[in-house]
Structures are given as structure tokens and as C-alpha cells.
Coordinates of N, CA and C and ligand atoms in Angstrom, one line a residue:
M183 N -29.4 -80.5 -52.1 CA -29.2 -81.9 -52.1 C -30.6 -82.2 -51.5
K184 N -30.7 -83.7 -52.1 CA -31.8 -84.2 -51.7 C -31.9 -84.7 -50.1
D185 N -33.2 -84.4 -49.5 CA -33.0 -84.6 -48.0 C -32.9 -86.2 -48.0
P186 N -32.1 -87.0 -47.4 CA -31.9 -88.4 -47.3 C -33.2 -88.9 -46.6
A187 N -33.9 -88.5 -45.7 CA -34.8 -88.8 -45.2 C -36.2 -89.2 -46.1
I188 N -36.1 -88.5 -47.3 CA -37.2 -88.9 -48.3 C -37.0 -90.0 -49.2
G189 N -37.5 -91.2 -48.5 CA -37.2 -92.3 -49.2 C -38.2 -92.7 -50.5
E190 N -38.3 -93.8 -50.6 CA -39.0 -94.1 -52.0 C -40.7 -93.6 -52.2
I191 N -41.1 -93.2 -53.4 CA -42.4 -92.7 -53.5 C -43.3 -93.6 -53.5
L192 N -44.1 -93.5 -52.7 CA -45.4 -94.3 -52.4 C -46.6 -93.7 -53.2
V193 N -46.7 -92.7 -53.1 CA -48.0 -92.1 -54.1 C -47.4 -90.7 -54.7
S194 N -47.6 -90.5 -56.1 CA -47.0 -89.7 -56.7 C -48.1 -88.6 -57.0
A195 N -47.7 -87.1 -57.2 CA -48.1 -85.9 -57.1 C -49.4 -86.4 -58.4
D196 N -49.0 -86.5 -59.4 CA -49.9 -87.0 -60.5 C -51.0 -88.1 -60.3
D197 N -50.6 -88.9 -59.3 CA -51.7 -90.0 -58.9 C -52.5 -89.5 -57.7
L198 N -52.1 -88.6 -56.8 CA -52.8 -87.8 -55.8 C -53.9 -87.0 -56.4
E199 N -53.4 -86.2 -57.5 CA -54.2 -85.6 -58.0 C -55.5 -86.0 -58.7
R200 N -55.5 -87.1 -59.6 CA -56.3 -87.8 -60.3 C -57.1 -88.5 -59.2
R201 N -56.7 -89.0 -58.4 CA -57.4 -89.7 -57.0 C -58.5 -89.0 -56.6
V202 N -57.8 -87.4 -56.1 CA -58.7 -86.5 -55.7 C -59.7 -86.1 -56.1
G203 N -59.6 -86.0 -57.8 CA -60.5 -85.9 -58.7 C -61.8 -86.6 -58.3
E204 N -61.1 -88.1 -58.5 CA -62.1 -89.0 -58.6 C -63.3 -89.4 -57.2
L205 N -62.3 -88.9 -56.1 CA -63.3 -88.8 -54.9 C -64.1 -88.0 -54.7
G206 N -63.7 -86.6 -55.6 CA -64.6 -85.5 -55.4 C -66.0 -85.9 -56.1
A207 N -65.4 -86.6 -57.4 CA -66.8 -86.9 -58.6 C -67.7 -87.8 -57.6
E208 N -67.0 -88.7 -56.9 CA -68.1 -89.7 -55.9 C -68.8 -89.1 -54.8
I209 N -68.0 -88.4 -54.1 CA -69.2 -87.2 -53.4 C -70.2 -86.8 -53.8
N210 N -69.7 -85.7 -54.9 CA -70.8 -85.1 -55.4 C -72.0 -86.0 -55.9
R211 N -71.5 -87.0 -56.5 CA -72.8 -87.8 -57.0 C -73.4 -88.3 -55.6
D212 N -73.0 -88.9 -54.7 CA -73.5 -89.2 -53.5 C -74.5 -88.2 -52.7
Y213 N -73.7 -87.2 -52.6 CA -74.4 -85.9 -51.7 C -75.3 -85.1 -52.6
A214 N -75.4 -85.5 -53.8 CA -76.2 -84.5 -54.7 C -77.6 -84.3 -54.0
G215 N -77.9 -82.8 -53.8 CA -79.0 -82.4 -53.3 C -79.2 -82.3 -51.6
R216 N -77.8 -82.5 -50.9 CA -77.7 -82.5 -49.7 C -76.9 -81.7 -49.2
D217 N -76.4 -80.9 -47.9 CA -75.5 -80.3 -48.1 C -74.3 -80.8 -46.6
L218 N -73.3 -80.8 -47.0 CA -72.3 -81.5 -46.4 C -71.5 -80.5 -45.5
V219 N -71.1 -81.1 -44.3 CA -70.0 -80.7 -43.7 C -69.0 -81.5 -43.4
M220 N -67.8 -81.0 -44.0 CA -66.6 -81.8 -44.1 C -65.7 -81.4 -42.6
I221 N -65.3 -82.6 -42.0 CA -64.5 -82.4 -40.8 C -63.1 -82.6 -41.1
G222 N -62.1 -81.8 -41.3 CA -60.8 -82.0 -41.4 C -60.0 -82.4 -40.1
V223 N -59.4 -83.5 -40.0 CA -58.9 -84.0 -38.6 C -57.1 -83.2 -38.9
L224 N -57.2 -82.3 -38.0 CA -55.6 -81.4 -38.0 C -54.4 -82.4 -37.4
K225 N -53.2 -82.4 -38.2 CA -52.9 -81.1 -38.8 C -52.7 -81.9 -40.4
G226 N -52.6 -83.3 -40.1 CA -52.3 -83.8 -41.5 C -53.3 -83.8 -42.5
A227 N -54.5 -83.6 -42.5 CA -55.5 -84.0 -43.6 C -55.8 -82.8 -44.2
V228 N -55.0 -81.5 -43.9 CA -55.3 -80.3 -44.3 C -55.1 -79.9 -46.0
L229 N -53.9 -80.5 -46.4 CA -53.8 -80.6 -47.7 C -54.7 -81.4 -48.6
F230 N -55.2 -82.6 -48.1 CA -55.9 -83.3 -48.7 C -57.5 -82.8 -48.8
L231 N -57.8 -82.2 -47.8 CA -59.1 -81.4 -47.6 C -59.4 -80.2 -48.3
A232 N -58.2 -79.5 -48.5 CA -58.0 -78.3 -49.6 C -58.3 -78.7 -50.9
D233 N -57.8 -79.7 -51.4 CA -57.8 -80.3 -52.8 C -59.1 -80.7 -52.7
L234 N -59.3 -81.6 -51.8 CA -61.0 -82.2 -51.9 C -62.1 -81.4 -52.4
L235 N -61.8 -80.2 -51.5 CA -62.9 -79.2 -51.2 C -63.1 -78.5 -52.8
R236 N -62.2 -78.3 -53.2 CA -62.2 -77.6 -54.7 C -62.7 -78.3 -55.6
E237 N -62.9 -80.1 -55.5 CA -63.7 -80.8 -56.2 C -65.0 -80.7 -56.3
L238 N -65.6 -80.1 -54.8 CA -67.0 -80.2 -54.7 C -67.8 -79.2 -55.7
E239 N -69.2 -79.7 -55.6 CA -69.9 -79.0 -56.0 C -71.3 -78.9 -55.4
V240 N -71.4 -79.6 -54.2 CA -72.8 -79.7 -53.3 C -72.3 -78.9 -52.5
P241 N -73.1 -77.9 -52.2 CA -73.1 -77.2 -51.1 C -72.2 -77.6 -49.8
C242 N -71.3 -77.1 -49.3 CA -70.4 -77.5 -48.1 C -69.9 -76.7 -47.2
E243 N -69.8 -77.1 -46.0 CA -68.9 -76.1 -44.7 C -67.8 -77.0 -44.8
I244 N -66.8 -76.8 -44.0 CA -65.6 -77.0 -43.3 C -65.7 -76.8 -41.8
D245 N -65.1 -77.7 -41.2 CA -64.8 -77.6 -39.6 C -63.7 -78.6 -39.4
F246 N -62.9 -78.2 -38.3 CA -61.5 -78.8 -38.1 C -61.8 -79.4 -36.5
M247 N -61.2 -80.5 -36.2 CA -60.9 -80.9 -34.8 C -59.2 -81.5 -35.1
A248 N -58.7 -81.2 -33.7 CA -57.5 -81.8 -33.4 C -57.5 -82.6 -32.4
V249 N -56.7 -83.8 -32.5 CA -56.5 -85.1 -31.5 C -55.2 -85.1 -31.2
S250 N -54.8 -85.6 -30.2 CA -53.4 -86.4 -30.0 C -53.9 -87.8 -29.2
S251 N -53.1 -88.5 -30.0 CA -53.2 -90.1 -29.2 C -52.1 -90.1 -28.1
Y252 N -52.5 -90.6 -27.3 CA -51.5 -91.1 -26.3 C -50.5 -92.5 -26.8
G253 N -49.4 -92.3 -26.5 CA -48.9 -93.6 -27.1 C -47.4 -93.0 -27.7
S254 N -46.6 -94.0 -28.2 CA -45.4 -93.5 -28.6 C -45.8 -93.1 -30.2
S255 N -44.9 -92.3 -30.3 CA -44.6 -91.7 -32.0 C -45.1 -92.2 -33.1
T256 N -44.9 -93.6 -33.0 CA -45.2 -94.6 -34.1 C -46.5 -95.5 -33.8
D257 N -46.8 -95.6 -32.7 CA -47.9 -96.6 -32.2 C -48.9 -95.8 -31.2
S258 N -50.6 -95.5 -31.8 CA -51.2 -95.1 -31.1 C -51.8 -96.1 -30.2
S259 N -52.4 -95.6 -29.0 CA -52.7 -96.2 -28.1 C -54.1 -96.5 -28.1
G260 N -54.9 -95.7 -28.8 CA -56.4 -95.6 -28.9 C -57.0 -94.6 -27.7
V261 N -56.3 -94.2 -26.9 CA -56.6 -93.0 -25.9 C -56.5 -92.0 -26.7
V262 N -57.6 -90.9 -26.9 CA -57.4 -90.2 -27.8 C -57.9 -88.5 -26.8
R263 N -57.1 -87.4 -26.9 CA -57.6 -86.5 -26.2 C -57.7 -85.4 -27.4
I264 N -58.8 -84.9 -27.2 CA -59.4 -83.7 -27.8 C -58.6 -82.4 -27.8
L265 N -57.7 -81.8 -28.7 CA -57.2 -80.6 -28.4 C -57.8 -79.4 -29.1
K266 N -58.6 -79.5 -30.3 CA -59.4 -78.5 -30.5 C -60.8 -79.3 -31.0
D267 N -61.8 -78.7 -30.4 CA -63.3 -79.3 -31.0 C -63.6 -78.6 -32.0
L268 N -64.9 -79.1 -32.6 CA -65.5 -78.3 -33.7 C -66.0 -77.1 -33.1
D269 N -66.3 -76.0 -34.0 CA -66.6 -74.9 -34.0 C -68.2 -74.7 -33.7
A270 N -68.8 -75.7 -34.3 CA -70.4 -75.6 -34.7 C -70.9 -77.1 -34.3
S271 N -72.0 -77.1 -33.9 CA -72.9 -78.2 -33.8 C -73.3 -79.0 -35.2
I272 N -73.1 -80.7 -35.0 CA -73.3 -81.2 -36.2 C -74.6 -82.3 -36.2
E273 N -75.4 -81.5 -35.4 CA -76.9 -82.4 -35.0 C -77.4 -82.4 -36.2
G274 N -78.0 -83.4 -36.9 CA -78.9 -83.4 -37.8 C -78.1 -83.2 -39.3
R275 N -76.9 -83.1 -39.2 CA -76.2 -82.8 -40.2 C -75.6 -84.0 -41.0
D276 N -75.1 -83.9 -42.6 CA -74.5 -84.9 -43.2 C -73.0 -84.7 -43.0
V277 N -72.3 -85.5 -42.4 CA -71.2 -85.2 -41.9 C -70.2 -86.2 -42.8
L278 N -69.0 -85.5 -43.3 CA -67.8 -86.2 -43.9 C -66.5 -86.1 -43.1
L279 N -66.2 -87.1 -42.4 CA -64.7 -87.1 -41.7 C -63.6 -87.2 -42.6
V280 N -62.5 -86.4 -42.6 CA -61.5 -86.1 -43.7 C -60.0 -86.8 -42.9
E281 N -59.9 -87.8 -43.2 CA -58.6 -88.2 -42.5 C -57.3 -88.4 -43.6
D282 N -56.1 -88.0 -42.9 CA -54.8 -88.3 -43.8 C -54.8 -89.6 -44.3
I283 N -54.6 -90.6 -42.7 CA -54.1 -91.9 -43.0 C -54.8 -92.7 -41.9
V284 N -55.4 -93.9 -42.0 CA -55.9 -94.6 -40.7 C -54.8 -95.7 -41.0
D285 N -54.2 -95.8 -39.7 CA -53.2 -97.0 -39.6 C -53.7 -98.0 -38.7
S286 N -53.8 -97.9 -37.5 CA -54.4 -99.0 -36.4 C -55.8 -98.7 -36.7
G287 N -56.5 -97.5 -36.7 CA -57.6 -97.3 -37.1 C -58.2 -96.6 -35.6
L288 N -57.2 -96.9 -34.4 CA -57.8 -96.5 -33.0 C -58.4 -95.2 -33.1
T289 N -57.4 -94.2 -33.6 CA -58.0 -92.7 -33.7 C -59.3 -92.5 -34.5
L290 N -59.5 -93.0 -35.4 CA -60.6 -92.9 -36.1 C -62.1 -93.9 -35.2
H291 N -61.6 -94.8 -34.6 CA -62.5 -95.3 -34.0 C -63.5 -94.6 -32.8
Y292 N -62.0 -93.8 -32.2 CA -62.7 -93.0 -31.1 C -63.1 -91.7 -31.8
L293 N -63.0 -91.1 -32.9 CA -63.7 -89.9 -33.5 C -65.2 -90.4 -34.0
L294 N -65.1 -91.5 -34.4 CA -66.6 -92.1 -35.0 C -67.4 -92.2 -33.9
K295 N -67.0 -92.4 -32.8 CA -67.7 -92.8 -31.7 C -68.3 -91.0 -31.0
N296 N -67.4 -90.7 -31.0 CA -67.6 -89.3 -30.4 C -68.5 -88.6 -31.2
L297 N -68.2 -88.4 -32.6 CA -68.7 -87.8 -33.5 C -70.4 -88.3 -33.5
G298 N -70.3 -89.5 -33.6 CA -71.8 -90.3 -33.5 C -72.5 -90.1 -32.4
A299 N -72.2 -89.6 -31.5 CA -73.0 -89.1 -30.3 C -73.3 -88.2 -30.4
R300 N -73.2 -87.0 -31.3 CA -73.7 -85.6 -31.7 C -74.7 -85.7 -32.5
N301 N -75.3 -87.2 -32.8 CA -76.7 -87.1 -33.9 C -76.1 -86.4 -34.7
P302 N -75.4 -86.8 -35.9 CA -75.6 -86.1 -37.3 C -76.7 -87.1 -37.7
R303 N -77.0 -86.5 -39.0 CA -77.9 -86.9 -39.9 C -77.1 -88.4 -40.8
S304 N -75.9 -88.2 -40.8 CA -75.2 -89.1 -41.4 C -73.6 -88.9 -41.3
L305 N -72.8 -90.1 -41.0 CA -71.4 -89.8 -41.0 C -70.7 -90.8 -41.5
E306 N -69.8 -90.4 -42.6 CA -69.0 -91.1 -43.2 C -67.4 -90.6 -43.1
V307 N -66.8 -91.7 -43.5 CA -65.1 -91.4 -43.9 C -64.5 -91.3 -44.8
C308 N -63.7 -90.1 -45.2 CA -62.9 -89.9 -46.3 C -61.6 -90.2 -45.8
A309 N -60.7 -91.1 -46.3 CA -59.3 -91.4 -45.8 C -58.6 -91.4 -46.7
L310 N -57.2 -90.4 -47.0 CA -56.7 -90.3 -48.2 C -55.8 -91.7 -48.2
L311 N -55.4 -92.3 -47.2 CA -54.5 -93.5 -47.1 C -55.1 -94.5 -45.9
T312 N -54.5 -95.8 -46.5 CA -54.9 -96.7 -45.2 C -53.6 -97.5 -45.6
K313 N -53.5 -97.9 -44.1 CA -52.4 -99.3 -44.0 C -53.0 -100.3 -43.7
P314 N -53.7 -101.1 -44.3 CA -54.7 -102.4 -44.2 C -53.9 -103.4 -43.1
E315 N -52.6 -103.6 -43.5 CA -51.8 -104.7 -42.6 C -51.8 -104.2 -41.0
R316 N -52.0 -102.8 -41.0 CA -51.5 -102.6 -39.2 C -53.0 -102.4 -38.7
R317 N -54.3 -102.5 -39.2 CA -55.5 -102.3 -39.0 C -55.8 -103.3 -37.7
R318 N -56.2 -102.7 -36.5 CA -56.4 -103.7 -35.1 C -58.1 -103.4 -34.9
V319 N -58.8 -102.6 -35.8 CA -60.1 -102.3 -35.5 C -61.1 -102.3 -37.0
D320 N -61.9 -103.0 -37.1 CA -62.6 -103.0 -38.5 C -63.5 -101.6 -38.3
L321 N -63.3 -100.7 -39.5 CA -64.1 -99.7 -39.5 C -64.7 -99.5 -41.0
P322 N -65.9 -98.5 -40.7 CA -66.6 -98.5 -42.3 C -66.0 -97.1 -42.6
I323 N -64.8 -97.4 -43.9 CA -64.4 -96.1 -44.5 C -64.9 -96.0 -45.8
R324 N -65.9 -95.1 -46.2 CA -66.7 -95.1 -47.1 C -65.9 -94.8 -48.4
Y325 N -64.8 -93.6 -48.3 CA -64.2 -93.2 -49.5 C -62.5 -93.8 -48.8
V326 N -61.7 -94.2 -49.8 CA -60.3 -94.4 -49.8 C -59.4 -94.0 -50.6
G327 N -58.5 -93.1 -50.5 CA -57.8 -92.9 -51.8 C -56.6 -93.9 -52.3
F328 N -56.0 -94.3 -51.4 CA -54.9 -95.5 -51.7 C -54.8 -96.2 -50.2
E329 N -54.4 -97.6 -50.6 CA -53.9 -98.6 -49.7 C -52.3 -98.7 -50.0
I330 N -51.8 -98.2 -48.7 CA -50.2 -98.2 -49.0 C -49.9 -99.5 -48.1
P331 N -48.6 -99.9 -48.2 CA -47.8 -101.0 -47.6 C -47.5 -100.5 -46.1
N332 N -46.7 -101.3 -45.3 CA -46.5 -101.1 -43.9 C -45.2 -100.0 -43.6
R333 N -45.3 -98.5 -44.2 CA -44.2 -97.6 -44.1 C -44.6 -96.6 -43.5
F334 N -43.7 -95.9 -43.0 CA -43.8 -94.7 -42.4 C -43.9 -93.8 -43.3
A335 N -45.0 -92.8 -43.8 CA -45.5 -92.0 -44.7 C -45.3 -90.6 -44.6
I336 N -44.6 -89.9 -45.3 CA -44.4 -88.4 -45.1 C -45.0 -87.8 -46.3
G337 N -45.3 -86.5 -46.4 CA -45.8 -85.9 -47.4 C -47.0 -85.6 -47.6
Y338 N -47.6 -84.2 -48.6 CA -49.0 -84.1 -48.7 C -49.7 -84.2 -47.4
G339 N -49.1 -83.4 -46.3 CA -49.9 -83.1 -45.2 C -49.3 -84.1 -43.8
L340 N -48.9 -85.6 -44.4 CA -48.1 -86.0 -43.4 C -47.1 -85.6 -43.0
D341 N -46.8 -86.0 -41.8 CA -45.3 -85.6 -41.2 C -44.4 -86.5 -40.5
H342 N -43.4 -86.1 -40.4 CA -42.2 -86.7 -39.2 C -41.6 -85.8 -38.5
R343 N -42.2 -85.8 -37.1 CA -41.7 -84.8 -36.2 C -42.2 -83.3 -37.0
Q344 N -43.1 -83.3 -37.3 CA -43.8 -81.7 -37.8 C -43.0 -81.6 -39.3
R345 N -42.2 -82.3 -39.9 CA -41.7 -81.8 -41.2 C -42.1 -82.6 -42.2
Y346 N -41.8 -82.1 -43.7 CA -42.5 -83.1 -44.9 C -43.6 -82.9 -45.1
R347 N -44.8 -81.9 -44.4 CA -45.9 -81.8 -44.9 C -46.0 -81.3 -46.4
N348 N -45.0 -80.4 -46.6 CA -45.2 -79.5 -47.9 C -44.9 -80.5 -48.9
L349 N -44.3 -81.6 -49.0 CA -44.3 -82.5 -50.0 C -45.2 -82.8 -51.0
R350 N -45.3 -82.5 -52.3 CA -46.4 -82.7 -53.4 C -46.5 -84.0 -53.6
F351 N -46.0 -84.9 -53.0 CA -46.2 -86.4 -53.2 C -46.0 -87.4 -51.7
V352 N -46.6 -88.4 -52.0 CA -46.5 -89.3 -50.5 C -45.0 -90.0 -50.7
A353 N -44.1 -90.2 -49.9 CA -43.1 -90.9 -49.6 C -43.0 -91.7 -48.4
A354 N -42.1 -93.0 -48.5 CA -41.8 -93.5 -47.3 C -40.9 -92.9 -46.5
L355 N -40.6 -92.9 -45.4 CA -39.7 -92.3 -44.4 C -38.4 -93.2 -44.4
Q356 N -37.3 -92.6 -44.8 CA -36.2 -93.4 -44.9 C -35.4 -93.3 -43.5
E357 N -35.5 -94.2 -42.9 CA -35.0 -94.0 -41.2 C -33.4 -94.7 -41.4
Ligands
LIG1574 P1 -54.0 -95.0 -35.7 O1 -55.0 -94.2 -35.0 O2 -52.8 -95.8 -35.5 O3 -55.0 -95.2 -37.0 O4 -53.2 -93.5 -36.3 C1 -54.0 -92.4 -36.8 C2 -52.9 -91.1 -36.7 O5 -51.3 -91.6 -36.8 C3 -53.2 -90.6 -38.4 O6 -54.4 -89.8 -38.2 C4 -51.9 -89.8 -38.5 O7 -51.9 -89.0 -37.9 C5 -50.6 -90.5 -37.6 N1 -49.9 -91.7 -38.8 C6 -50.1 -93.0 -38.8 N2 -49.3 -93.4 -39.8 C7 -48.8 -92.5 -40.0 C8 -47.5 -92.3 -41.2 O8 -47.3 -93.4 -41.9 N3 -47.0 -91.1 -41.5 C9 -47.6 -90.3 -40.8 N4 -48.7 -90.0 -39.7 C10 -49.3 -91.5 -39.4
LIG1575 MG1 -54.1 -87.5 -38.2

């Protein structure tokens, strides 16, 4: 039986695959002749990062950070705690931060400040999803997969209480 918590499809598996291919092509063009460090934000960005990585033809490394934002489960406070830091220095490197979703933008704002202070050569953001209606800080997001409406999204890495990350599509949580 279909899980009743899985609501309307926001982004289909086909659209995800097509868009990840397009983003990969853009990144290949923009970073030609350079070498890249992709930083995935655990855990939500894992599926997106893995698929995007397969599209890349520029030399690249991957690293991960895990953060938790204080606040309720659906509203981030902007106060962020690092649970897992990068393994390696990014000083002088071309860094692409890969996020699953930018909602209020507070988490990303913190991450950009934190990573920027480590003196990378460049620092850009690639976010699979954004919810423009919810944005509380203006942020430079170089690559965006899809803008979605103000719904809680699950699937393709995004969870609700740690479940539904395995879905091949992005759906709205049906509460
Ligand atoms: P922000 O700080 O409000 O931008 O929220 C950032 C983090 O909250 C994201 O990286 C996600 O981990 C989580 N988040 C925000 N909206 C959603 C959603 O619709 N589904 C799943 N996780 C979300
Ligand atoms: Mg996240």
C-alpha cells in the first residue's frame, strides 16, 4: 500500500535526472581547467551530490560537513552547530558547497561565513531545491535545481524524521 505521508509529487525522477545533467554541464563549463572540491552537507545532499558527481568531467574531490541547526524541526533558528567538520583544508581551493534545500537560508548563511573564513580561492553554492517564499536572508546561490512552493519536501535525500530519503522523486509531505 502507498504510504499516505507521501503527497503530491513536486519534482519527478525524470526531471531530477535531466536537471542534474544540466547542472553538471554548467559546472564543467564554469570550472574548466580548474580543480574542484565539492562539499556535501550531510545527510540530505548525499543523493544529489552522488548523481551530480557522476556528471563531472573536471578533476574533483569530495568532502562532507554535518551541521544541526537549533530550533524546531520545521523552522531553523540560524544558530548552527558543526557535528562533523571537513577532513581537509580548503585554503586556496575552488569550493562548491552542495545543499539539498535552502529554506530560510539561515543554515547556508552560516556555512558560507564559516567556509569563507578558511580562505578558499572561490566559494559557490549548488542547491537542488529552494523555497523562495521562505527566504529570510539574501544569498548568492550560483546553481539552483528547482524552485518549489512552500511545502515540506521529502525524497531524493530529504527526510521527515529521517525517513523517505530513498524516494527517487521529491514529494510534498502529506500531514
Ligand atoms: P534553512 O536554514 O531554513 O535554510 O534550512 C536548511 C535545512 O533545513 C536544509 O538543509 C534541510 O536539511 C532542512 N529543510 C528545510 N526545508 C526542508 C524540507 O522541505 N524538507 C526537508 N528538509 C528541509
Ligand atoms: Mg540540509
